[in-house]
Short mmCIF file of C-alpha atoms in Angstrom, two decimals:
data_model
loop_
_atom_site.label_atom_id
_atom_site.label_comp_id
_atom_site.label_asym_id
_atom_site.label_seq_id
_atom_site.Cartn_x
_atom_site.Cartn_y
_atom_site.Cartn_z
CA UNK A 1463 42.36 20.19 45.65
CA UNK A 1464 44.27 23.54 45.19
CA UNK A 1465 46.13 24.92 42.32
CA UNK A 1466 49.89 24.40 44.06
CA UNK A 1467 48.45 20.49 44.68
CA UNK A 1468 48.87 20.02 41.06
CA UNK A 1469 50.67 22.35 38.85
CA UNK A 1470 49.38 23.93 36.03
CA UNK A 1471 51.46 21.60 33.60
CA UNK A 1472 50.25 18.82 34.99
CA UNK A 1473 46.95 20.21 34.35
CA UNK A 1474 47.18 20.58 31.07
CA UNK A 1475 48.37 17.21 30.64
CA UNK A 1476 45.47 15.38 32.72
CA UNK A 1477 43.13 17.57 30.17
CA UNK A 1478 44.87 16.34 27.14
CA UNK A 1479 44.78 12.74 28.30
CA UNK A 1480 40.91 12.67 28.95
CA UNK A 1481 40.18 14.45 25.79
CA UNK A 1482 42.16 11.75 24.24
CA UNK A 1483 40.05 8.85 26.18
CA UNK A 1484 36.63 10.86 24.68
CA UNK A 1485 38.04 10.87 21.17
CA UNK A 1486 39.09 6.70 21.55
CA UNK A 1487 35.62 5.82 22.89
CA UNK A 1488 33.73 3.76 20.94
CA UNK A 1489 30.44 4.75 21.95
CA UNK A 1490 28.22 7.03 23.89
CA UNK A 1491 28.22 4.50 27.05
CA UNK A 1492 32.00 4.20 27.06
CA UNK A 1493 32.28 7.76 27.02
CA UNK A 1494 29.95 8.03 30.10
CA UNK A 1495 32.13 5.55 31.48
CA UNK A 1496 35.35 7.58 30.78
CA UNK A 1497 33.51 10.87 32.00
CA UNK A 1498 32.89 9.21 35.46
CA UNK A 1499 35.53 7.62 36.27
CA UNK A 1500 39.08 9.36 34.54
CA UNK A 1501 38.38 12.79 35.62
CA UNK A 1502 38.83 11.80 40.12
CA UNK A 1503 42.54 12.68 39.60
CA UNK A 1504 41.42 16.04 38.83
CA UNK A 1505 38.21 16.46 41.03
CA UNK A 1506 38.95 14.12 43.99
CA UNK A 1507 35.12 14.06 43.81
CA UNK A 1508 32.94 11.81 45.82
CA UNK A 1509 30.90 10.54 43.49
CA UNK A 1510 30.23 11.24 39.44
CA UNK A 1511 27.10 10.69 38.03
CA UNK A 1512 26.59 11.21 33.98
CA UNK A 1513 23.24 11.63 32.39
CA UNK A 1514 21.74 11.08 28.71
CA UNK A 1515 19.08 14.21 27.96
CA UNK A 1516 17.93 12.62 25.18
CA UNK A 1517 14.51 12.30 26.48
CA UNK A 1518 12.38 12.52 29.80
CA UNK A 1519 12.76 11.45 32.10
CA UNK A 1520 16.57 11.56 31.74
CA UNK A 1521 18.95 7.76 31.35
CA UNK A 1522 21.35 7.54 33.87
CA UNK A 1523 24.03 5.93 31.88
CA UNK A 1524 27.35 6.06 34.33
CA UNK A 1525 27.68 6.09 38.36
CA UNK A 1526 31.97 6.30 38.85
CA UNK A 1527 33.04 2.86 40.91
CA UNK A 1528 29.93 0.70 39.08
CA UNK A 1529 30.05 -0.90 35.66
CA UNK A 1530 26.26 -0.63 35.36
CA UNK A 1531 23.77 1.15 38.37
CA UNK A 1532 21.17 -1.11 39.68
CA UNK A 1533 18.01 -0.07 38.60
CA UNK A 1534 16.20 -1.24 41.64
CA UNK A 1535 18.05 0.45 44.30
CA UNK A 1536 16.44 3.71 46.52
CA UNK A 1537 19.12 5.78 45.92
CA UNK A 1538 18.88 5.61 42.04
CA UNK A 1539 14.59 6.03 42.64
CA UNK A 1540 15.98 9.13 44.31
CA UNK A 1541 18.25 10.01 41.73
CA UNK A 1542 15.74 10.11 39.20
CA UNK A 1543 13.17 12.56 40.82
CA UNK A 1544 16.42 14.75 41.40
CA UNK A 1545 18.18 14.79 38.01
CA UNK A 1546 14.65 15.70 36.73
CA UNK A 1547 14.22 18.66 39.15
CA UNK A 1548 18.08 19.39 38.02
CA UNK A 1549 16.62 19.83 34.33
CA UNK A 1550 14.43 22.30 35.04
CA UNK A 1551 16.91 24.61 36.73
CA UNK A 1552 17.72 28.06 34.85
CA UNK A 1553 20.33 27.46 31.99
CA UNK A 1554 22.40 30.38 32.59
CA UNK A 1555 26.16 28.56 32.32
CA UNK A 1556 27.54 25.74 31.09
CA UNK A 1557 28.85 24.90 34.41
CA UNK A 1558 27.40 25.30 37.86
CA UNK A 1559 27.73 24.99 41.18
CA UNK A 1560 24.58 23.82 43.11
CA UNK A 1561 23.88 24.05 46.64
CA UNK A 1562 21.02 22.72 48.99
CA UNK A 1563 20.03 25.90 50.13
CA UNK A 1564 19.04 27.05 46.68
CA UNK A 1565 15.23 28.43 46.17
CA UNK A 1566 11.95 26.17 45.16
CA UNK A 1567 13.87 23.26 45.90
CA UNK A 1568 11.73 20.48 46.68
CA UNK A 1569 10.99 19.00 50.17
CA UNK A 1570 11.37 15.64 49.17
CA UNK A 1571 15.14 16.34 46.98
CA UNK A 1572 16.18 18.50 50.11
CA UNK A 1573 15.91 15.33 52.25
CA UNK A 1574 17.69 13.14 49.85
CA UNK A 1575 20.46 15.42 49.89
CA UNK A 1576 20.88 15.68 52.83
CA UNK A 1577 21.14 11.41 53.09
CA UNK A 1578 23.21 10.99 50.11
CA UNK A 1579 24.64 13.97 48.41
CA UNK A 1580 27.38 16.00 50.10
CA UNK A 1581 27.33 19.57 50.74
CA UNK A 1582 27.45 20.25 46.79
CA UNK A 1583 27.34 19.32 43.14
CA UNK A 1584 29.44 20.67 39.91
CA UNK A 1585 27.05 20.27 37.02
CA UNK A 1586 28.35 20.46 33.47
CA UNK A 1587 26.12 20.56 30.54
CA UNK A 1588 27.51 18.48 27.39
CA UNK A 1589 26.00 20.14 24.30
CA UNK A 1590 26.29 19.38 20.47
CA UNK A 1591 27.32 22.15 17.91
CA UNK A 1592 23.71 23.35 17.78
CA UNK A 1593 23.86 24.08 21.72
CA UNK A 1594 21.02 21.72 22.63
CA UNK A 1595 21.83 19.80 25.56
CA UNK A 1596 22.56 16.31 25.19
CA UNK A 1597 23.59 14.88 28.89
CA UNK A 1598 24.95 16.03 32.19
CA UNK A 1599 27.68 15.52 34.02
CA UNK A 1600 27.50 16.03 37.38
CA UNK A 1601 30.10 15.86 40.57
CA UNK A 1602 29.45 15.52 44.21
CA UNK A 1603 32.14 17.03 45.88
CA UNK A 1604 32.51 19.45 49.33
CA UNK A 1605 33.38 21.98 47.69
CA UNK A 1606 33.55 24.11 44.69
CA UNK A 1607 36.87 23.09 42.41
CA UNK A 1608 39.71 25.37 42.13
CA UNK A 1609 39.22 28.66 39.20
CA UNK A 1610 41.89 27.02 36.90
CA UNK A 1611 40.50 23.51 37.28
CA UNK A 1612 36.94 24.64 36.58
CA UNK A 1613 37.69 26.76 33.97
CA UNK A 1614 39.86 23.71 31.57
CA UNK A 1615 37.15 21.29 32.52
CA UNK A 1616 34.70 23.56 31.22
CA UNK A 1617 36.42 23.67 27.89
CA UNK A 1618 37.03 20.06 28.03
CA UNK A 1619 33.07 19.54 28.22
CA UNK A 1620 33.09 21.30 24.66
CA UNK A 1621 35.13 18.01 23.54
CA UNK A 1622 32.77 15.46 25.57
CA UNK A 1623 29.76 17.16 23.94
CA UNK A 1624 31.39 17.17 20.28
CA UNK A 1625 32.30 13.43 20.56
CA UNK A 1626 28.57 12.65 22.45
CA UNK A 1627 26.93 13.57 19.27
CA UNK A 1628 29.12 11.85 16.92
CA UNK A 1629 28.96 8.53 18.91
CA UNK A 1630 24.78 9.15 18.96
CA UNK A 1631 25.00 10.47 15.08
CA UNK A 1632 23.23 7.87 14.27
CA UNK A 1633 20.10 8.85 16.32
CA UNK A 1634 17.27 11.49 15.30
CA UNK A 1635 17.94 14.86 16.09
CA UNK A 1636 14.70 15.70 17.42
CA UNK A 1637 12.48 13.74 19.46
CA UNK A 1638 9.25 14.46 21.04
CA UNK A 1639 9.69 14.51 25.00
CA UNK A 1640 6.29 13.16 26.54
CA UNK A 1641 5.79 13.30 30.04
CA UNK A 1642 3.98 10.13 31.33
CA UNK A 1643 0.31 11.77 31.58
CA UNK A 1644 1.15 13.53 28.15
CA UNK A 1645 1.91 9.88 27.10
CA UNK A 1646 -1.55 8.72 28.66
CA UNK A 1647 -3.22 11.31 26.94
CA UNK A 1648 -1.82 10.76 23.83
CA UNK A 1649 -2.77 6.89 24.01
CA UNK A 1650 -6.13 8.14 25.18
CA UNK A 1651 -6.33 10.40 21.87
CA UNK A 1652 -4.69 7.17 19.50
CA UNK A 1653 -7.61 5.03 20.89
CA UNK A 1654 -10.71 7.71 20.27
CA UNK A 1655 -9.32 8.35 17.20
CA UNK A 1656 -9.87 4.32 16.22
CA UNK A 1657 -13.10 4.57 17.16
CA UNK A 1658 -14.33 7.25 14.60
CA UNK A 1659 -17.04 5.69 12.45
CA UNK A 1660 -15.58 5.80 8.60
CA UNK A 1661 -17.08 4.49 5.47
CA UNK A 1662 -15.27 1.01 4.38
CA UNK A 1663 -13.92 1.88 0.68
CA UNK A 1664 -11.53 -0.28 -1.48
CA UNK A 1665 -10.15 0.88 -5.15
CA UNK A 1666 -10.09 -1.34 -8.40
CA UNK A 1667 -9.18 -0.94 -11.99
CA UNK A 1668 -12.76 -0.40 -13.59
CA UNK A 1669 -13.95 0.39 -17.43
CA UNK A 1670 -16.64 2.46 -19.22
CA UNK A 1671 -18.51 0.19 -21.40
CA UNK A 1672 -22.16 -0.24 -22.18
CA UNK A 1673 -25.37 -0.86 -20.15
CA UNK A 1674 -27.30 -2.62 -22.77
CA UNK A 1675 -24.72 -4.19 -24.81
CA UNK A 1676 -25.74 -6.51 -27.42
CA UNK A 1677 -22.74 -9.62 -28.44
CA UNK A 1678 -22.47 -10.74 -32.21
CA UNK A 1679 -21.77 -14.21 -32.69
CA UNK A 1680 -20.32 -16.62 -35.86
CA UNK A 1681 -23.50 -17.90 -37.02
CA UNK A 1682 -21.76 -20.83 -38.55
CA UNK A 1683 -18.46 -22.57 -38.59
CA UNK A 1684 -15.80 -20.65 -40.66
CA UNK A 1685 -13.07 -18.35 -41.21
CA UNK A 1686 -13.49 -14.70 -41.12
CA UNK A 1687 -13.00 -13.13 -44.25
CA UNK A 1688 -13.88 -9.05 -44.03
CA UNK A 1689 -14.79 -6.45 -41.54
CA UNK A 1690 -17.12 -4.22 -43.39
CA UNK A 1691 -16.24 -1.96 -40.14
CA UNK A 1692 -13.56 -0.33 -37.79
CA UNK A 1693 -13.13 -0.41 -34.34
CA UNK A 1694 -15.55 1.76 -32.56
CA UNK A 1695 -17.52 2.92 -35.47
CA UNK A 1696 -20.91 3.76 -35.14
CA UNK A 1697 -23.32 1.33 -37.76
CA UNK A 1698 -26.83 1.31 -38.03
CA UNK A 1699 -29.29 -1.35 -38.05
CA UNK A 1700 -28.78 -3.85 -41.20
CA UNK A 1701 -25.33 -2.70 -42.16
CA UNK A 1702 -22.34 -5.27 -42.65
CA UNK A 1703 -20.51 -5.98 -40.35
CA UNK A 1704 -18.28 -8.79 -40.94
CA UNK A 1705 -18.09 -12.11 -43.37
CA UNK A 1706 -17.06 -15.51 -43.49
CA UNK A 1707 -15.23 -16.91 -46.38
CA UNK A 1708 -17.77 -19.13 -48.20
CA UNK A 1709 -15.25 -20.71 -50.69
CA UNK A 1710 -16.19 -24.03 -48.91
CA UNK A 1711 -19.80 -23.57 -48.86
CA UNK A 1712 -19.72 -22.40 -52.40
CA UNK A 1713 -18.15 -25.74 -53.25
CA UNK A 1714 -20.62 -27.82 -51.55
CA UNK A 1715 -23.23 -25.84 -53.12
CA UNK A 1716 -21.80 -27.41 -56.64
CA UNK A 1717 -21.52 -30.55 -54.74
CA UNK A 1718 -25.54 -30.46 -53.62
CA UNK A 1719 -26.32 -29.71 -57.14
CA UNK A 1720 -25.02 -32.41 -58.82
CA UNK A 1721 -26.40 -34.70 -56.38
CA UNK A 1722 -29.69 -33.66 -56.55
CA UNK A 1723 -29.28 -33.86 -60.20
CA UNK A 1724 -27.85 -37.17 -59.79
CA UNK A 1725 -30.89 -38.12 -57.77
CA UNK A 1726 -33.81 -36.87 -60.12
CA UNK A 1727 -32.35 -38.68 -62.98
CA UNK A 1728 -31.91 -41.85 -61.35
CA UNK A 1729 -35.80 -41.50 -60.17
CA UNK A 1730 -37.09 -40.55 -63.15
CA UNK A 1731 -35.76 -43.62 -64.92
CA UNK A 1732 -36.73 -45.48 -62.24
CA UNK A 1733 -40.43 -44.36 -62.64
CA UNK A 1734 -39.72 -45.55 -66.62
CA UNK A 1735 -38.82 -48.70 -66.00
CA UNK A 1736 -41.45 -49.12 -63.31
CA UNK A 1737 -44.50 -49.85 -66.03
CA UNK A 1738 -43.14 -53.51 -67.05
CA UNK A 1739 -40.68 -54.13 -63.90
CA UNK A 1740 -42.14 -55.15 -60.47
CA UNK A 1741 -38.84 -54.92 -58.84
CA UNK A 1742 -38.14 -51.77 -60.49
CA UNK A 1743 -41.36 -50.25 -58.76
CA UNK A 1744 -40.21 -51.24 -54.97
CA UNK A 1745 -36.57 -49.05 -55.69
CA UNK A 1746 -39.05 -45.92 -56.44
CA UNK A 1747 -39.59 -45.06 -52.71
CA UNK A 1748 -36.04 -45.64 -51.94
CA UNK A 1749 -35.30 -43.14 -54.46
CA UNK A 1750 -37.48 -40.62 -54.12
CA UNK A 1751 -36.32 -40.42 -50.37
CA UNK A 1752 -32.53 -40.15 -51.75
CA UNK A 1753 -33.70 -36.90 -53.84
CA UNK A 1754 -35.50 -35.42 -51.03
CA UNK A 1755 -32.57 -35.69 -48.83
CA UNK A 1756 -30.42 -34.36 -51.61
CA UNK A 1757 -32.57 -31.54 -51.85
CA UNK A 1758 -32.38 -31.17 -47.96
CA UNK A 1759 -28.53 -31.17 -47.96
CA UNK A 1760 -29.02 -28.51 -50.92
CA UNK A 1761 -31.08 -26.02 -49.07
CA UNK A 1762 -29.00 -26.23 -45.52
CA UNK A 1763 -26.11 -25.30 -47.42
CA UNK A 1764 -28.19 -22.24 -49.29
CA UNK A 1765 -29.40 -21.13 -46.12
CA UNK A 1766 -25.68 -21.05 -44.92
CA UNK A 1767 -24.86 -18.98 -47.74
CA UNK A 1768 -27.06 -16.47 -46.57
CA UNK A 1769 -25.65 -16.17 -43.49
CA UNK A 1770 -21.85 -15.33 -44.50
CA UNK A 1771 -22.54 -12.24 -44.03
CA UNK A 1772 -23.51 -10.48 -40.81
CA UNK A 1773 -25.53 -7.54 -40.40
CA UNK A 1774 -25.97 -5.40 -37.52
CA UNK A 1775 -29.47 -6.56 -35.12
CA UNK A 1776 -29.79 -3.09 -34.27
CA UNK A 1777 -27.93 0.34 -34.06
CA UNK A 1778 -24.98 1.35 -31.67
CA UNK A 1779 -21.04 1.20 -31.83
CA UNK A 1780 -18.86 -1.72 -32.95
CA UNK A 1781 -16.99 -2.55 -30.12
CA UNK A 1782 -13.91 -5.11 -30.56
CA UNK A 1783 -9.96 -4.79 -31.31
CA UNK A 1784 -7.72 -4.90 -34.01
CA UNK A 1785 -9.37 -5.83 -37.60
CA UNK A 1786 -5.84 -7.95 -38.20
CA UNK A 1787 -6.83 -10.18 -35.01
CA UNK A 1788 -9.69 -11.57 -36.98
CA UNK A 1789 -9.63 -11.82 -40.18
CA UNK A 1790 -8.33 -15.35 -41.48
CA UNK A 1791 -9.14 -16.77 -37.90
CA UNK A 1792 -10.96 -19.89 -37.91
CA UNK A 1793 -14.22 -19.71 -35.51
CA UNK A 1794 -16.64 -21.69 -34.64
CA UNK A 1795 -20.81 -21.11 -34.04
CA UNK A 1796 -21.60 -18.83 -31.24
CA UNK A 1797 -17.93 -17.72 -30.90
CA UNK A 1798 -17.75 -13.81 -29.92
CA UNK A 1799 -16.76 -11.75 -32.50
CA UNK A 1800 -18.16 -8.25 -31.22
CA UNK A 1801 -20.48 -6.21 -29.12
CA UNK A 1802 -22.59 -3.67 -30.59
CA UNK A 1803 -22.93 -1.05 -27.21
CA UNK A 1804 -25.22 1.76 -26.94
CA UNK A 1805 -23.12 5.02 -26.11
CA UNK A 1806 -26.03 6.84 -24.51
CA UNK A 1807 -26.04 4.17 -21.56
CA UNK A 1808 -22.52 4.18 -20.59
CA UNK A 1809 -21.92 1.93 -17.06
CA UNK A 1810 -19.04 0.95 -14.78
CA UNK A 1811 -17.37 -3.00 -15.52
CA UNK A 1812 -15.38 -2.77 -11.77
CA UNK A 1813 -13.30 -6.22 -11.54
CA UNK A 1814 -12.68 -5.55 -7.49
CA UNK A 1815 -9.51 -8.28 -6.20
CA UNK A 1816 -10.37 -10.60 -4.11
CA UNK A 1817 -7.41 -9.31 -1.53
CA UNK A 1818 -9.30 -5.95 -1.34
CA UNK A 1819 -12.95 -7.11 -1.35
CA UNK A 1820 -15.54 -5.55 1.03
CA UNK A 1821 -19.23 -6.26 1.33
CA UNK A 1822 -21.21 -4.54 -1.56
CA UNK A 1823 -24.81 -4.41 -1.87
CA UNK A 1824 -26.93 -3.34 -4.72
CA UNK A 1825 -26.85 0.60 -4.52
CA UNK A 1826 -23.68 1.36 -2.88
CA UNK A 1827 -21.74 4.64 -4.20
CA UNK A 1828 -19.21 4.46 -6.89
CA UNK A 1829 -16.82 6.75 -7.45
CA UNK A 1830 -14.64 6.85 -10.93
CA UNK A 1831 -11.63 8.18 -11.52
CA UNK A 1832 -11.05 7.71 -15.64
CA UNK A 1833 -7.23 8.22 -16.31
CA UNK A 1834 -8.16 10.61 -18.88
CA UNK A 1835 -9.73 12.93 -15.71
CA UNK A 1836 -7.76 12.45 -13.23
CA UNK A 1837 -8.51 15.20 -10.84
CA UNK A 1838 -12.56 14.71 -11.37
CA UNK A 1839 -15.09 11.42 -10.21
CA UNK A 1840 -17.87 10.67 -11.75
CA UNK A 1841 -20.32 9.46 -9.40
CA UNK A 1842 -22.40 5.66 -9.86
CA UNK A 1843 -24.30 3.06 -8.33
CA UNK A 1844 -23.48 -0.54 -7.83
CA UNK A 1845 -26.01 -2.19 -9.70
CA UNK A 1846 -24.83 -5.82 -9.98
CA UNK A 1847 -22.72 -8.41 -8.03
CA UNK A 1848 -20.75 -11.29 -8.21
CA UNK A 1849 -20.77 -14.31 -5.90
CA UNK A 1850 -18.24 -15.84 -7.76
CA UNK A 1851 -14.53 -14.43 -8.48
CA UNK A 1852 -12.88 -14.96 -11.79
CA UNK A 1853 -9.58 -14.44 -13.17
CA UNK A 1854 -8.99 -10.93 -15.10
CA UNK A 1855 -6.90 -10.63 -18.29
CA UNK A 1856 -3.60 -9.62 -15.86
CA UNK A 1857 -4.21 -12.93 -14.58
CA UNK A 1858 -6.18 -11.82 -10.84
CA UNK A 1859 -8.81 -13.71 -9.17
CA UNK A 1860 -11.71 -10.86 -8.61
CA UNK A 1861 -15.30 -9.86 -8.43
CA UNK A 1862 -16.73 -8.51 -11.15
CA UNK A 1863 -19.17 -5.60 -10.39
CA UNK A 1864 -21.07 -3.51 -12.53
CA UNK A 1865 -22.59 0.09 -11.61
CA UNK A 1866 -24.64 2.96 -12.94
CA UNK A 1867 -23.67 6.31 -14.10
CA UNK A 1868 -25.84 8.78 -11.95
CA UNK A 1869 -27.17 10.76 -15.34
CA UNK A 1870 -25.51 10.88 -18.49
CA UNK A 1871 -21.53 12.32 -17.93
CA UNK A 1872 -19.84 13.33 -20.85
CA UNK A 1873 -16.41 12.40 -20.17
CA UNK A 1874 -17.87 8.15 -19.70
CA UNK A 1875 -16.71 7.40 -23.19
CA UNK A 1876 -16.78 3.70 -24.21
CA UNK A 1877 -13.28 2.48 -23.52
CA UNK A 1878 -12.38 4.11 -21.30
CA UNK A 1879 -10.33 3.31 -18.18
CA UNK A 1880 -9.58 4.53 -14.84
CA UNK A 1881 -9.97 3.61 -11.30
CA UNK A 1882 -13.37 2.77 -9.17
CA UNK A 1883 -13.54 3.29 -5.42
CA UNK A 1884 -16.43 1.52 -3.77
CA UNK A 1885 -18.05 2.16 -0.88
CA UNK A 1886 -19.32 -0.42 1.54
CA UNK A 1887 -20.67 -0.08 5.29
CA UNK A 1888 -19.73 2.20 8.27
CA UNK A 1889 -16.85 0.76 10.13
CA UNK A 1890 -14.53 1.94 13.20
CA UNK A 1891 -11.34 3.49 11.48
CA UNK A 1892 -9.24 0.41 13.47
CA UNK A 1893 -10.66 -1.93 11.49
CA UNK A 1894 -10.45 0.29 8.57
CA UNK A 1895 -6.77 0.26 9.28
CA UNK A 1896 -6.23 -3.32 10.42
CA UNK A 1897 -8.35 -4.59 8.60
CA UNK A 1898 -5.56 -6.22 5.86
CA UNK A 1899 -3.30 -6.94 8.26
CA UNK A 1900 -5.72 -8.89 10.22
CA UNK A 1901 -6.90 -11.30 7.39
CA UNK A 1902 -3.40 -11.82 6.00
CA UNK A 1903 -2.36 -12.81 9.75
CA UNK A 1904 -5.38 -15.05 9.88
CA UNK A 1905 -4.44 -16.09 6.72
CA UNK A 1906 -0.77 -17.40 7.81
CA UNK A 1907 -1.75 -18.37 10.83
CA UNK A 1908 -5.16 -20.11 9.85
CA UNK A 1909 -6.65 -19.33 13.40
#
């Protein structure tokens, strides 16, 4: 088509209309479409194919004169082997005109030319406003399109590149381009790498307390009266440590008195009236047994007495909470009140979830990270296990564990909190990684 076939008005105008046909499309296929198809008037080309570059091998979204290209078909095989060797070609310009007798082409693409294409091909490159290349547009035509036409539809492929990447905003801007072996490889690599042997670890919430801690009871039935001692105080062996209010004990006390009083008077006139009364004499056994039982009642409730107040068993630290949360509280015998720990053998309390338990034996590693260290571990040994999982203060079912300091850290202060990680057996890393996601699908699916 020459320049006096259409005139350069006319030109202008069939370049304003397809600009205006890549600004209405509504997405990156339609404007394909468009690019194949609306600019014949102007080319008179034989054929218009339009390619996405947005990885490799390159899509083949448009053919002009099909609504979609058969996938299946020789010529688009073909086509695919070509518009790759067509991506490796210099990129000097954005437009070019190709030629079969160009150098290095392959022996293969020369003889599909020479079945399908004509005796050349206009290729435009579409970029985006970083200049990467983003498709191809290319047209089969005999021969190379007049200077003016060439030059506008140059400029227009500014516009079809500016409007590609808008309508494909939405995608990444960078991508890694594989080819198939790299792909192969890479797969390769992704399986080796799941079959690295790792060590099996889970975390839990975990506390310093005390390897030989000893628990004070309520020796009787009561209500607490006093702490003789504050949180986390140090007390030595035979010191106070908490009483019971004996206001009803000292009453009974009165009570016991008065009956055994009661009881030794009614014997001893018994025993009086025994000399000249037979009956009198039989009622002496009954009450003699009456006193002794008074007397029995009497010293249960002195021996009580004694115990109102509680000393320490032993030396070590008063471990328990607020003084306020006792005192005035009824409790019963054998309730906990306390635990008197030893600070110089600190150990690990690990409550480990039952959604993140692993198999632990006796001796596996502990690490600890205490909140109050955060960037430090302090290192341990599992040193007892749980078969059976109970339900923690936050209300989770877990295992509790308990481990062993490996010497005598400073920073394990009684009290303190942090966060364990446990080590279990050697493992692949994919079941390291699936390993979850396995037992919650087994879990739904109950296969």
């Amino acid at each position: 088509m020459s320049e006096q076939a259409l005139p350069h008005p006319q030109l202008l105008l069939a370049i304003a209309a397809l600009e205006e046909r890549a600004r209405a499309a509504e997405s990156a296929q339609a404007l394909a479409f468009s690019i194949a198809n609306d600019a014949y008037p102007l080319l008179g080309f034989r054929q218009a194919l339009v390619f996405a570059a947005d990885e490799a091998p390159w899509t083949l979204l448009a053919v002009s004169g099909l609504a979609r290209p058969t996938e299946d078909s020789p010529y688009l095989v073909w086509l695919r082997r070509a518009a790759d060797w067509l991506a490796g070609l210099p990129k000097t310009e954005a437009a070019a005109w190709i030629t079969p007798d160009i150098a290095g082409i392959p022996a293969d693409i020369a003889e599909g030319w020479q079945e399908w294409w004509p005796a050349g091909l206009w290729c435009l490159r579409l970029v985006d406003r970083s200049s990467r290349i983003i498709g191809m547009a290319i047209f089969l035509l005999d021969a190379p399109p007049a200077q003016p036409i060439a030059e506008q539809l140059t400029r227009l492929a500014g516009t079809w590149g500016y409007c590609w990447a808008a309508l494909a905003g939405n995608r990444p801007r960078w991508r890694l381009k594989l080819t198939p072996r790299q792909r192969k490889l890479a797969l390769a690599a992704a399986a080796g790498l799941c079959l690295i042997p790792v060590k099996q670890t889970a975390l839990a919430p975990a506390e310093v307390v005390s390897q030989d801690a000893l628990i004070v009871a309520s020796p009787l039935d009561g209500v607490v009266k006093t702490f003789h001692v504050a949180p986390n105080q140090p007390v030595r062996k035979g010191e106070k440590l908490f009483s019971l209010d004996d206001t009803t004990l000292r009453n009974r006390l009165e009570v016991g008195l008065k009956g055994v009083g009661v009881a030794d008077a009614e014997l001893n006139a018994a025993s009086q009236r025994a000399f000249d009364n037979t009956q009198t004499r039989n009622e002496i056994a009954l009450l003699t047994g009456r006193a002794e039982e008074r007397r029995a009642e009497l010293a249960s409730i002195q021996a009580q007495l004694t115990r109102i107040e509680v000393l320490a068993p032993r030396d070590g630290v008063a471990v328990f909470g607020d003084t306020n949360d006792w005192i005035g509280k009824p409790v019963s015998t054998g309730e906990r009140i306390l635990l008197l720990a030893d600070p110089a053998q600190p150990a690990m309390l690990i409550n480990l979830p039952v959604a993140d338990a692993i198999a632990l034996d006796v001796g596996a590693p502990v690490k600890l990270y205490l909140t109050t260290h955060p960037l430090t571990s302090l290192d341990g040994r599992i040193t007892e296990t749980s078969y059976q999982a109970l339900t923690t203060p936050d209300g989770i079912a877990a295992y509790r564990l308990r481990a062993a300091f490996d010497g005598r850290p400073e920073e394990a202060r009684l009290g303190l909190r942090g966060t364990a990680k446990v080590y279990g057996d050697w493992v692949v890393l994919g079941y390291y990684l699936l390993r979850r996601p396995l037992a919650a699908l087994r879990e739904w699916s109950g296969l």
